[in-house]
Short mmCIF file of C-alpha atoms and ligand atoms in Angstrom, two decimals:
data_model
loop_
_atom_site.label_atom_id
_atom_site.label_comp_id
_atom_site.label_asym_id
_atom_site.label_seq_id
_atom_site.Cartn_x
_atom_site.Cartn_y
_atom_site.Cartn_z
CA MET A 57 0.00 0.00 0.00
CA SER A 58 1.35 3.38 -0.91
CA HIS A 59 2.04 5.58 2.06
CA ASN A 60 -0.70 8.16 1.73
CA GLN A 61 -3.60 6.59 -0.02
CA PHE A 62 -5.27 3.54 -1.37
CA ASP A 63 -6.54 3.54 -4.89
CA LYS A 64 -7.88 0.07 -5.20
CA LYS A 65 -10.30 -1.78 -3.04
CA SER A 66 -7.89 -4.61 -2.27
CA GLU A 67 -5.59 -1.96 -0.88
CA ALA A 68 -8.35 -0.79 1.40
CA TRP A 69 -8.60 -4.21 2.98
CA SER A 70 -5.20 -5.47 3.89
CA ALA A 71 -2.13 -7.29 2.81
CA LEU A 72 -4.07 -10.52 3.27
CA PHE A 73 -5.35 -10.36 -0.27
CA SER A 74 -2.98 -11.88 -2.76
CA GLU A 75 -5.28 -12.04 -5.78
CA PRO A 76 -6.83 -9.13 -7.64
CA MET A 77 -10.58 -9.05 -8.10
CA SER A 78 -11.92 -9.84 -11.56
CA ASP A 79 -13.70 -7.03 -13.36
CA LEU A 80 -16.97 -8.91 -13.20
CA VAL A 81 -16.74 -9.39 -9.44
CA LYS A 82 -15.79 -5.74 -9.05
CA ARG A 83 -18.84 -4.67 -10.96
CA TYR A 84 -21.02 -7.15 -9.14
CA THR A 85 -19.97 -6.09 -5.66
CA SER A 86 -19.64 -2.37 -6.10
CA SER A 87 -22.39 0.06 -5.27
CA VAL A 88 -20.73 3.40 -5.88
CA PHE A 89 -22.73 4.24 -8.96
CA PHE A 90 -25.93 4.32 -6.99
CA ASP A 91 -24.83 4.94 -3.41
CA LYS A 92 -22.79 8.02 -4.30
CA ARG A 93 -26.14 9.66 -3.84
CA LEU A 94 -25.44 9.37 -0.10
CA TRP A 95 -22.29 11.51 -0.25
CA LYS A 96 -23.68 14.50 1.60
CA VAL A 97 -24.98 12.57 4.58
CA ASP A 98 -21.82 10.44 4.56
CA ILE A 99 -19.74 13.58 5.01
CA GLN A 100 -22.18 15.00 7.54
CA ALA A 101 -21.89 11.84 9.65
CA SER A 102 -18.11 11.77 9.28
CA LEU A 103 -17.87 15.34 10.55
CA ALA A 104 -19.99 14.51 13.59
CA HIS A 105 -17.92 11.38 14.23
CA ALA A 106 -14.58 13.22 13.88
CA THR A 107 -15.70 16.09 16.11
CA MET A 108 -16.65 13.61 18.82
CA LEU A 109 -13.36 11.69 18.38
CA ALA A 110 -11.45 14.93 19.02
CA GLN A 111 -13.64 15.83 21.98
CA GLN A 112 -12.92 12.46 23.51
CA ALA A 113 -9.19 12.96 22.77
CA ILE A 114 -9.16 9.90 20.54
CA ILE A 115 -7.77 12.06 17.74
CA SER A 116 -6.05 15.42 18.11
CA GLN A 117 -7.58 18.83 17.44
CA LYS A 118 -5.08 19.17 14.62
CA ASP A 119 -6.36 15.95 13.06
CA LEU A 120 -9.89 17.26 13.34
CA ILE A 121 -9.03 20.54 11.63
CA GLU A 122 -7.39 18.67 8.77
CA ILE A 123 -10.29 16.26 8.44
CA LYS A 124 -12.72 19.18 8.30
CA GLU A 125 -10.66 20.89 5.63
CA GLY A 126 -10.30 17.70 3.63
CA LEU A 127 -14.03 16.98 3.77
CA ALA A 128 -14.77 20.58 2.75
CA THR A 129 -12.54 20.14 -0.30
CA ILE A 130 -14.28 16.87 -1.16
CA THR A 131 -17.67 18.54 -0.80
CA GLN A 132 -16.59 21.18 -3.25
CA GLU A 133 -15.17 18.62 -5.66
CA ILE A 134 -18.39 16.64 -5.66
CA GLU A 135 -20.60 19.69 -5.98
CA THR A 136 -18.64 20.98 -8.94
CA GLY A 137 -18.52 17.59 -10.62
CA ASN A 138 -14.77 17.29 -10.19
CA PHE A 139 -14.74 14.30 -7.90
CA GLN A 140 -13.53 11.14 -9.50
CA TRP A 141 -15.71 8.25 -8.41
CA LYS A 142 -13.87 4.95 -8.74
CA LEU A 143 -15.54 1.62 -9.27
CA ASP A 144 -12.43 0.05 -7.79
CA LEU A 145 -13.24 1.67 -4.49
CA GLU A 146 -16.58 -0.13 -4.28
CA ASP A 147 -18.82 2.35 -2.54
CA VAL A 148 -19.38 5.94 -1.52
CA HIS A 149 -17.69 5.42 1.85
CA LEU A 150 -14.41 4.07 0.53
CA ASN A 151 -14.33 6.61 -2.29
CA ILE A 152 -14.61 9.53 0.09
CA GLU A 153 -12.20 8.05 2.62
CA ALA A 154 -9.58 7.32 -0.03
CA ARG A 155 -9.82 10.84 -1.36
CA LEU A 156 -9.53 12.24 2.17
CA ILE A 157 -6.36 10.25 2.75
CA ALA A 158 -4.99 11.40 -0.60
CA LEU A 159 -5.70 14.99 0.39
CA ILE A 160 -4.57 15.09 4.02
CA GLY A 161 -2.61 11.89 4.70
CA ILE A 162 -2.32 10.54 8.24
CA ALA A 163 -5.22 12.46 9.78
CA GLY A 164 -7.47 11.03 7.08
CA LYS A 165 -6.43 7.55 8.11
CA ARG A 166 -7.62 8.29 11.64
CA LEU A 167 -11.21 9.14 10.67
CA HIS A 168 -12.30 5.51 10.60
CA THR A 169 -11.28 4.95 14.24
CA GLY A 170 -14.07 3.24 16.18
CA ARG A 171 -16.22 3.03 13.07
CA SER A 172 -17.05 0.43 10.44
CA ARG A 173 -18.76 0.79 7.12
CA ASN A 174 -21.53 -1.29 8.67
CA ASP A 175 -22.59 1.36 11.17
CA GLN A 176 -21.56 4.08 8.73
CA VAL A 177 -23.91 2.97 5.95
CA ALA A 178 -26.77 2.33 8.37
CA THR A 179 -26.33 5.89 9.66
CA ASP A 180 -26.15 7.35 6.17
CA ILE A 181 -29.37 5.76 4.96
CA ARG A 182 -31.22 6.86 8.07
CA LEU A 183 -30.03 10.45 7.67
CA TRP A 184 -30.84 10.46 3.98
CA LEU A 185 -34.27 8.90 4.41
CA ARG A 186 -35.17 11.26 7.24
CA GLU A 187 -34.72 14.21 4.94
CA GLU A 188 -36.71 12.59 2.15
CA ILE A 189 -39.54 11.73 4.54
CA ASP A 190 -39.76 15.42 5.46
CA LEU A 191 -40.00 16.37 1.79
CA ILE A 192 -42.67 13.76 1.16
CA ALA A 193 -44.65 14.87 4.22
CA ALA A 194 -44.61 18.45 2.90
CA LEU A 195 -45.83 17.27 -0.51
CA LEU A 196 -48.61 15.27 1.13
CA LYS A 197 -49.71 18.47 2.88
CA ASP A 198 -49.78 20.37 -0.41
CA LEU A 199 -51.75 17.63 -2.09
CA GLN A 200 -54.34 17.74 0.69
CA LEU A 201 -54.58 21.51 0.34
CA ALA A 202 -55.11 21.16 -3.40
CA LEU A 203 -57.91 18.66 -2.80
CA LEU A 204 -59.46 20.91 -0.14
CA GLU A 205 -59.59 23.70 -2.67
CA VAL A 206 -61.58 21.51 -5.09
CA ALA A 207 -63.80 20.29 -2.25
CA GLN A 208 -64.57 23.82 -1.14
CA THR A 209 -65.57 25.03 -4.60
CA HIS A 210 -67.73 21.95 -5.12
CA ALA A 211 -69.30 21.36 -1.72
CA GLU A 212 -72.77 21.72 -3.23
CA VAL A 213 -72.15 19.91 -6.49
CA ILE A 214 -74.23 16.77 -6.78
CA PHE A 215 -72.24 13.72 -7.72
CA PRO A 216 -73.38 10.13 -8.22
CA GLY A 217 -71.97 8.20 -5.29
CA PHE A 218 -71.21 4.68 -6.47
CA THR A 219 -71.05 1.26 -4.95
CA HIS A 220 -70.03 -1.56 -7.30
CA LEU A 221 -69.65 1.27 -9.83
CA GLN A 222 -73.45 1.44 -9.95
CA VAL A 223 -75.12 4.71 -9.06
CA ALA A 224 -75.99 4.40 -5.38
CA GLN A 225 -76.82 7.70 -3.67
CA PRO A 226 -76.20 11.37 -4.35
CA VAL A 227 -73.12 12.74 -2.66
CA SER A 228 -71.43 16.11 -2.70
CA PHE A 229 -68.44 16.14 -5.04
CA GLY A 230 -66.64 18.01 -2.28
CA HIS A 231 -67.38 15.09 0.05
CA HIS A 232 -65.92 12.72 -2.50
CA MET A 233 -62.72 14.78 -2.64
CA LEU A 234 -62.53 14.84 1.15
CA ALA A 235 -62.38 11.04 1.19
CA TYR A 236 -58.96 11.38 -0.47
CA VAL A 237 -57.92 14.07 2.00
CA GLU A 238 -58.56 11.51 4.75
CA MET A 239 -56.37 8.96 2.96
CA PHE A 240 -53.49 11.36 2.39
CA SER A 241 -53.71 12.66 5.93
CA ARG A 242 -53.23 9.09 7.19
CA ASP A 243 -50.27 8.78 4.81
CA GLU A 244 -48.82 11.90 6.34
CA GLN A 245 -49.25 10.48 9.83
CA ARG A 246 -47.62 7.23 8.78
CA MET A 247 -44.63 9.14 7.41
CA ALA A 248 -44.26 11.00 10.71
CA ASP A 249 -44.41 7.71 12.56
CA VAL A 250 -41.77 6.07 10.35
CA ARG A 251 -39.58 9.14 10.73
CA ARG A 252 -39.52 8.68 14.50
CA ARG A 253 -38.09 5.17 14.18
CA THR A 254 -35.74 6.13 11.34
CA ASN A 255 -34.17 8.87 13.40
CA PHE A 256 -31.90 6.64 15.54
CA LEU A 257 -28.12 6.54 15.48
CA PRO A 258 -26.30 3.29 14.61
CA LEU A 259 -22.77 4.83 14.75
CA GLY A 260 -20.77 3.43 17.61
CA ALA A 261 -21.97 -0.10 16.88
CA ALA A 262 -18.86 -0.39 14.67
CA ALA A 263 -18.77 -3.67 12.75
CA LEU A 264 -21.25 -5.47 15.02
CA ALA A 265 -20.06 -5.57 18.61
CA GLY A 266 -19.52 -1.97 19.61
CA THR A 267 -16.06 -0.56 20.14
CA SER A 268 -13.46 -0.27 22.87
CA TYR A 269 -12.89 3.45 22.23
CA PRO A 270 -14.72 5.76 24.62
CA LEU A 271 -17.08 7.14 21.99
CA ASP A 272 -19.81 9.55 23.04
CA ARG A 273 -22.67 8.21 20.97
CA GLU A 274 -25.24 10.53 22.50
CA HIS A 275 -23.19 13.50 21.48
CA VAL A 276 -23.02 12.31 17.86
CA ALA A 277 -26.76 11.64 17.84
CA ILE A 278 -27.58 15.14 19.06
CA ALA A 279 -25.13 16.68 16.59
CA LEU A 280 -26.95 14.86 13.80
CA GLY A 281 -30.39 15.89 15.01
CA MET A 282 -31.23 12.39 16.15
CA ALA A 283 -33.27 13.34 19.18
CA ASP A 284 -36.83 12.84 20.39
CA GLU A 285 -39.40 15.59 21.05
CA GLU A 286 -37.86 16.21 24.48
CA GLY A 287 -34.40 16.60 22.98
CA ARG A 288 -33.10 13.27 24.28
CA ALA A 289 -30.57 11.51 22.05
CA CYS A 290 -31.96 8.63 19.98
CA VAL A 291 -29.24 5.97 19.85
CA CYS A 292 -29.61 2.35 18.72
CA GLN A 293 -29.29 0.32 21.91
CA ASN A 294 -27.95 -2.95 20.55
CA SER A 295 -24.91 -2.99 18.29
CA LEU A 296 -25.96 -6.14 16.41
CA ASP A 297 -29.39 -4.73 15.68
CA ALA A 298 -27.94 -1.30 14.88
CA VAL A 299 -25.90 -2.53 11.90
CA SER A 300 -28.45 -4.99 10.58
CA ASP A 301 -31.82 -3.34 11.13
CA ARG A 302 -33.58 -2.14 7.99
CA ASP A 303 -37.10 -2.13 9.46
CA PHE A 304 -37.31 1.60 8.94
CA ALA A 305 -36.68 1.18 5.21
CA ILE A 306 -39.36 -1.49 4.96
CA GLU A 307 -41.81 0.55 6.99
CA PHE A 308 -41.14 3.54 4.82
CA THR A 309 -41.67 1.58 1.63
CA ALA A 310 -44.88 0.12 3.09
CA ALA A 311 -46.14 3.61 3.90
CA ALA A 312 -45.09 4.76 0.43
CA SER A 313 -46.88 1.80 -1.16
CA LEU A 314 -50.08 2.64 0.64
CA CYS A 315 -49.75 6.25 -0.42
CA MET A 316 -49.31 5.11 -4.03
CA VAL A 317 -52.35 2.86 -3.69
CA HIS A 318 -54.36 5.96 -2.74
CA ILE A 319 -52.91 7.82 -5.71
CA SER A 320 -53.76 4.85 -7.88
CA ARG A 321 -57.39 4.79 -6.74
CA LEU A 322 -57.69 8.49 -7.43
CA SER A 323 -56.05 7.94 -10.83
CA GLU A 324 -58.53 5.26 -11.71
CA GLU A 325 -61.39 7.62 -10.88
CA LEU A 326 -59.90 10.51 -12.85
CA ILE A 327 -59.45 8.22 -15.84
CA LEU A 328 -63.06 7.07 -15.67
CA TRP A 329 -64.43 10.56 -15.05
CA MET A 330 -62.68 12.04 -18.04
CA SER A 331 -63.77 9.31 -20.43
CA GLN A 332 -66.54 10.28 -22.86
CA SER A 333 -68.96 7.88 -21.22
CA PHE A 334 -68.76 9.78 -17.93
CA GLY A 335 -67.77 13.28 -19.01
CA PHE A 336 -67.47 14.45 -15.40
CA ILE A 337 -64.16 16.28 -15.52
CA LYS A 338 -61.41 17.60 -17.68
CA ILE A 339 -57.77 17.84 -16.73
CA SER A 340 -55.33 20.26 -18.34
CA ASP A 341 -54.00 19.30 -21.73
CA ARG A 342 -50.48 19.23 -20.42
CA PHE A 343 -51.25 16.11 -18.42
CA THR A 344 -52.67 14.28 -21.41
CA THR A 345 -51.19 13.10 -24.68
CA GLY A 346 -52.53 12.53 -28.14
CA SER A 347 -52.47 9.44 -30.27
CA SER A 348 -50.19 8.94 -33.24
CA ILE A 349 -53.03 7.44 -35.25
CA MET A 350 -56.33 8.71 -33.83
CA PRO A 351 -56.43 12.49 -34.18
CA GLN A 352 -59.36 13.00 -31.82
CA LYS A 353 -57.68 11.38 -28.79
CA LYS A 354 -56.60 12.93 -25.52
CA ASN A 355 -55.32 10.24 -23.25
CA PRO A 356 -54.95 10.55 -19.48
CA ASP A 357 -51.34 9.39 -19.49
CA VAL A 358 -50.35 10.96 -16.18
CA PRO A 359 -52.95 9.24 -14.01
CA GLU A 360 -52.43 6.03 -15.96
CA LEU A 361 -48.70 6.14 -15.33
CA ALA A 362 -49.25 6.90 -11.67
CA ARG A 363 -51.50 3.85 -11.46
CA GLY A 364 -48.77 1.85 -13.19
CA LYS A 365 -45.97 3.15 -11.00
CA THR A 366 -47.88 1.99 -7.95
CA GLY A 367 -46.97 -1.54 -8.94
CA ARG A 368 -43.35 -0.56 -9.07
CA VAL A 369 -43.36 0.85 -5.52
CA VAL A 370 -45.25 -2.14 -4.13
CA GLY A 371 -42.57 -4.24 -5.89
CA HIS A 372 -39.87 -2.37 -3.99
CA LEU A 373 -41.62 -3.20 -0.74
CA MET A 374 -41.52 -6.87 -1.73
CA SER A 375 -37.81 -6.57 -2.58
CA LEU A 376 -36.90 -5.03 0.75
CA ILE A 377 -38.94 -7.30 2.93
CA THR A 378 -37.64 -10.37 1.09
CA LEU A 379 -34.11 -9.01 1.36
CA MET A 380 -34.27 -9.22 5.13
CA LYS A 381 -35.87 -12.62 5.32
CA GLY A 382 -33.33 -15.23 6.31
CA GLN A 383 -30.46 -12.87 7.06
CA PRO A 384 -28.54 -14.02 10.12
CA LEU A 385 -27.24 -11.37 12.50
CA ALA A 386 -25.50 -9.09 12.06
CA TYR A 387 -24.48 -7.24 8.87
CA ASN A 388 -24.50 -9.11 5.56
CA LYS A 389 -23.66 -7.80 2.15
CA ASP A 390 -27.26 -8.49 1.13
CA ASN A 391 -28.02 -5.17 2.75
CA GLN A 392 -26.28 -3.29 -0.03
CA GLU A 393 -29.35 -4.23 -2.09
CA ASP A 394 -31.53 -2.00 0.08
CA LYS A 395 -30.54 1.17 -1.73
CA GLU A 396 -31.93 0.97 -5.23
CA PRO A 397 -35.48 0.04 -4.18
CA LEU A 398 -35.40 2.71 -1.51
CA PHE A 399 -34.05 5.39 -3.84
CA ASP A 400 -36.53 4.56 -6.57
CA THR A 401 -39.42 4.53 -4.10
CA VAL A 402 -38.51 8.01 -2.92
CA ASP A 403 -38.09 9.33 -6.48
CA THR A 404 -41.34 7.81 -7.70
CA VAL A 405 -43.42 8.99 -4.76
CA LYS A 406 -42.01 12.52 -4.85
CA ASP A 407 -42.50 12.94 -8.59
CA THR A 408 -45.99 11.48 -8.46
CA LEU A 409 -47.08 13.73 -5.61
CA ARG A 410 -45.61 16.80 -7.31
CA ILE A 411 -47.38 16.11 -10.55
CA PHE A 412 -50.70 15.39 -8.82
CA ILE A 413 -50.54 18.62 -6.86
CA GLU A 414 -50.10 20.52 -10.09
CA MET A 415 -52.71 18.52 -11.94
CA ILE A 416 -55.35 19.03 -9.26
CA ALA A 417 -54.60 22.55 -8.07
CA GLY A 418 -53.36 24.07 -11.29
CA GLN A 419 -50.43 26.39 -11.37
CA ILE A 420 -49.83 30.11 -11.18
CA ASN A 421 -48.66 31.43 -14.54
CA PRO A 422 -45.63 33.59 -13.72
CA ASP A 423 -46.44 35.97 -16.59
CA SER A 424 -50.12 36.60 -15.93
CA GLY A 425 -50.17 35.79 -12.21
CA GLN A 426 -53.34 33.81 -13.01
CA LYS A 427 -54.06 30.29 -11.94
CA GLU A 428 -54.07 27.91 -14.87
CA GLY A 429 -55.09 24.33 -15.24
CA GLY A 430 -56.38 22.22 -12.41
CA ILE A 431 -59.45 20.04 -12.67
CA THR A 432 -62.49 21.38 -14.53
CA VAL A 433 -65.70 19.90 -13.15
CA HIS A 434 -68.71 19.40 -15.42
CA THR A 435 -71.37 19.75 -12.77
CA ALA A 436 -74.33 19.27 -15.12
CA ASN A 437 -73.04 15.89 -16.28
CA MET A 438 -72.49 14.75 -12.71
CA GLU A 439 -76.02 15.76 -11.81
CA SER A 440 -77.68 14.14 -14.81
CA ALA A 441 -75.73 10.91 -14.19
CA THR A 442 -77.08 10.96 -10.63
CA LEU A 443 -80.60 11.45 -11.93
CA LYS A 444 -80.28 8.42 -14.14
CA GLY A 445 -79.55 6.03 -11.34
CA TYR A 446 -82.63 6.20 -9.03
CA ALA A 447 -80.21 7.47 -6.44
CA THR A 448 -82.97 8.66 -4.11
CA ALA A 449 -84.64 5.26 -3.79
CA THR A 450 -83.20 4.81 -0.30
CA ASP A 451 -84.54 8.24 0.62
CA LEU A 452 -88.04 7.16 -0.40
CA ALA A 453 -87.73 4.01 1.70
CA ASP A 454 -86.51 6.04 4.68
CA TYR A 455 -89.44 8.42 4.13
CA LEU A 456 -91.91 5.56 4.37
CA VAL A 457 -90.19 4.23 7.50
CA LYS A 458 -90.56 7.64 9.09
CA LYS A 459 -94.28 7.40 8.21
CA GLY A 460 -94.52 4.18 10.23
CA LEU A 461 -93.75 1.36 7.77
CA PRO A 462 -91.26 -1.40 8.68
CA PHE A 463 -88.07 -0.96 6.63
CA ARG A 464 -88.36 -4.27 4.77
CA ASP A 465 -91.88 -3.39 3.55
CA ALA A 466 -90.71 0.07 2.54
CA HIS A 467 -87.81 -1.48 0.62
CA GLU A 468 -90.22 -3.70 -1.32
CA ILE A 469 -92.63 -0.85 -2.09
CA VAL A 470 -89.82 1.32 -3.42
CA ALA A 471 -88.49 -1.53 -5.60
CA ASN A 472 -91.91 -1.62 -7.25
CA ALA A 473 -91.96 2.15 -7.66
CA VAL A 474 -88.50 2.05 -9.31
CA LYS A 475 -89.71 -0.69 -11.65
CA THR A 476 -92.69 1.43 -12.74
CA ALA A 477 -90.54 4.54 -13.15
CA GLN A 478 -88.05 2.55 -15.21
CA THR A 479 -90.73 1.27 -17.62
CA GLN A 480 -91.96 4.83 -18.06
CA GLY A 481 -88.46 6.22 -18.49
CA LEU A 482 -88.90 8.57 -15.52
CA ASP A 483 -87.01 9.41 -12.36
CA LEU A 484 -88.78 8.72 -9.06
CA SER A 485 -89.20 12.44 -8.56
CA GLU A 486 -91.03 12.63 -11.88
CA LEU A 487 -93.82 10.24 -10.82
CA SER A 488 -97.02 12.02 -9.82
CA LEU A 489 -98.23 12.12 -6.24
CA LYS A 490 -101.11 9.91 -7.30
CA GLN A 491 -98.82 7.34 -8.82
CA LEU A 492 -96.71 7.27 -5.68
CA GLN A 493 -99.76 6.99 -3.45
CA ALA A 494 -100.78 3.90 -5.41
CA PHE A 495 -97.71 2.20 -3.96
CA SER A 496 -98.34 3.45 -0.45
CA PRO A 497 -101.18 5.60 0.88
CA GLN A 498 -98.81 7.10 3.46
CA VAL A 499 -97.17 9.21 0.77
CA THR A 500 -98.02 12.91 0.88
CA GLN A 501 -96.84 16.00 -0.98
CA ASP A 502 -93.70 16.35 1.21
CA VAL A 503 -92.30 13.21 -0.45
CA PHE A 504 -90.87 15.41 -3.19
CA ASP A 505 -88.51 17.04 -0.67
CA VAL A 506 -86.69 13.74 -0.21
CA LEU A 507 -87.01 12.57 -3.79
CA SER A 508 -85.03 15.48 -5.16
CA LEU A 509 -81.27 15.03 -5.35
CA LYS A 510 -80.79 18.15 -3.27
CA GLY A 511 -83.21 16.98 -0.61
CA SER A 512 -81.35 13.70 -0.35
CA LEU A 513 -77.97 15.42 -0.15
CA TYR A 514 -78.92 18.03 2.44
CA GLY A 515 -80.76 15.42 4.48
CA ARG A 516 -77.57 13.54 5.34
CA ASN A 517 -76.52 16.12 7.83
CA ILE A 518 -74.70 13.83 10.21
CA LEU A 519 -71.08 13.79 11.31
CA GLY A 520 -69.14 12.29 8.42
CA GLY A 521 -72.17 12.58 6.12
CA THR A 522 -72.39 14.23 2.75
CA ALA A 523 -74.60 17.27 3.48
CA PRO A 524 -72.77 20.41 2.31
CA ALA A 525 -72.81 21.79 5.87
CA GLN A 526 -70.84 18.73 7.02
CA VAL A 527 -68.48 19.04 4.09
CA ARG A 528 -67.72 22.63 5.02
CA LEU A 529 -67.20 21.67 8.64
CA GLN A 530 -64.68 19.01 7.61
CA ILE A 531 -62.90 21.42 5.28
CA SER A 532 -62.37 23.87 8.12
CA HIS A 533 -61.06 21.08 10.42
CA HIS A 534 -58.60 20.00 7.75
CA ARG A 535 -57.48 23.54 7.04
CA LYS A 536 -56.78 24.15 10.71
CA ARG A 537 -54.71 20.98 10.82
CA LEU A 538 -52.77 21.80 7.69
CA THR A 539 -51.98 25.49 8.16
N1 LIG B 831 -21.69 -0.70 0.52
C1 LIG B 831 -22.05 -1.39 1.70
C2 LIG B 831 -23.56 -1.39 1.90
O1 LIG B 831 -24.23 -0.71 1.20
C3 LIG B 831 -21.39 -0.75 2.89
C4 LIG B 831 -21.14 -1.66 4.02
C5 LIG B 831 -20.16 -2.69 3.64
N2 LIG B 831 -19.71 -3.43 4.76
C6 LIG B 831 -19.04 -4.57 4.60
N3 LIG B 831 -18.68 -5.15 5.67
N4 LIG B 831 -18.79 -5.05 3.42
O2 LIG B 831 -24.11 -2.06 2.72
#
């Protein structure tokens, strides 16, 4: 080994290795071309580690100053694209360490005291993921706000509520949007919960058994912001678990999968609603594409892709959870496979949320200052679709129950009324009072209050119900929570 640096991986190990690695094995075992993405947190953790080593007099103040300078140079080199990443040096950790030694010599060789790549990489991923979780949580908030906006403008819009994709009962379109706000608010809570368990410090576990140096792990944790709400350091309490635990990555990917499932359900609805057969909404042209053969087409590519990418994220969850199955304690190289699924999950979820926020809320045009795009709602089509489905049949049954009939009898009477209306091509509200009274003498003029779509909608004024007053109440609760 040359005096000041190592350039090849075998030189990073020891003199024990007498045979060079084949190119294929090098390529197979190296991770630098994807894990270099961790460089910033790797340096951040190294700085915290070195500062603590100096404080504990394990390295000198002079060493620390040199390490800081060296890492600052490396930061600059990476940021300006002048850092030479070497496949030979396997991963981000060895690349940065080798460069540090090349830059500052002996002090650089002291940085790895009391540390192993096993606790180093576990720390890096946690730091990196923590930051990404915060970004995702912020996007989830914005998405909820965008949906609230649509809900507010359409609290009174009558929409055909479906079960089995058959018209069931009238609901407020705002209420329908709020169902998604509930889903994304749970996603936000799940992210916060995963963040709590991600934010623990593995450093100090070293390879697997801890270290004999008097490290101050709590100090490093606090320096890296790994603390609970009361400011107490969050440090992994078992060295074997510290280096091998990837639960947080699995939990995150599970939360991300669920979030994508919600996006996928919304996508499916948007796709249906904008088809000619429904004609309920329009989304901005910039989220659709044409066809190379059919000139009339505008396809909902963005929601379709989001629905498709959900499979990809759920796949990453399967990868990660299967990765851990059967791993003996403590660290195994299998764990290097955690990065690509995790990185791709984060990228996919962030891009998807960003694009949905824009698609739903629209965007401020910097030139005109006007809001452009967003969802256009065709309220008349929603209402006429609701009218077609005998959506107030349950309301008629409930009306008869309130007049003293047992529900089962009322149900039967209304089924007959619907049958008659169907043969005459009429809605229930279009039958005459006389016709309705033929089914049940209890019917009086006030029946038309419940048979109208509006009457049905406003009648469901119960907590969690679809009456516009309830929708507005929920919107204000959500706004308070989100702002
Ligand atoms: N690149 C490795 C990973 O991602 C770093 C840890 C390697 N540790 C080891 N003992 N080989 O997991």
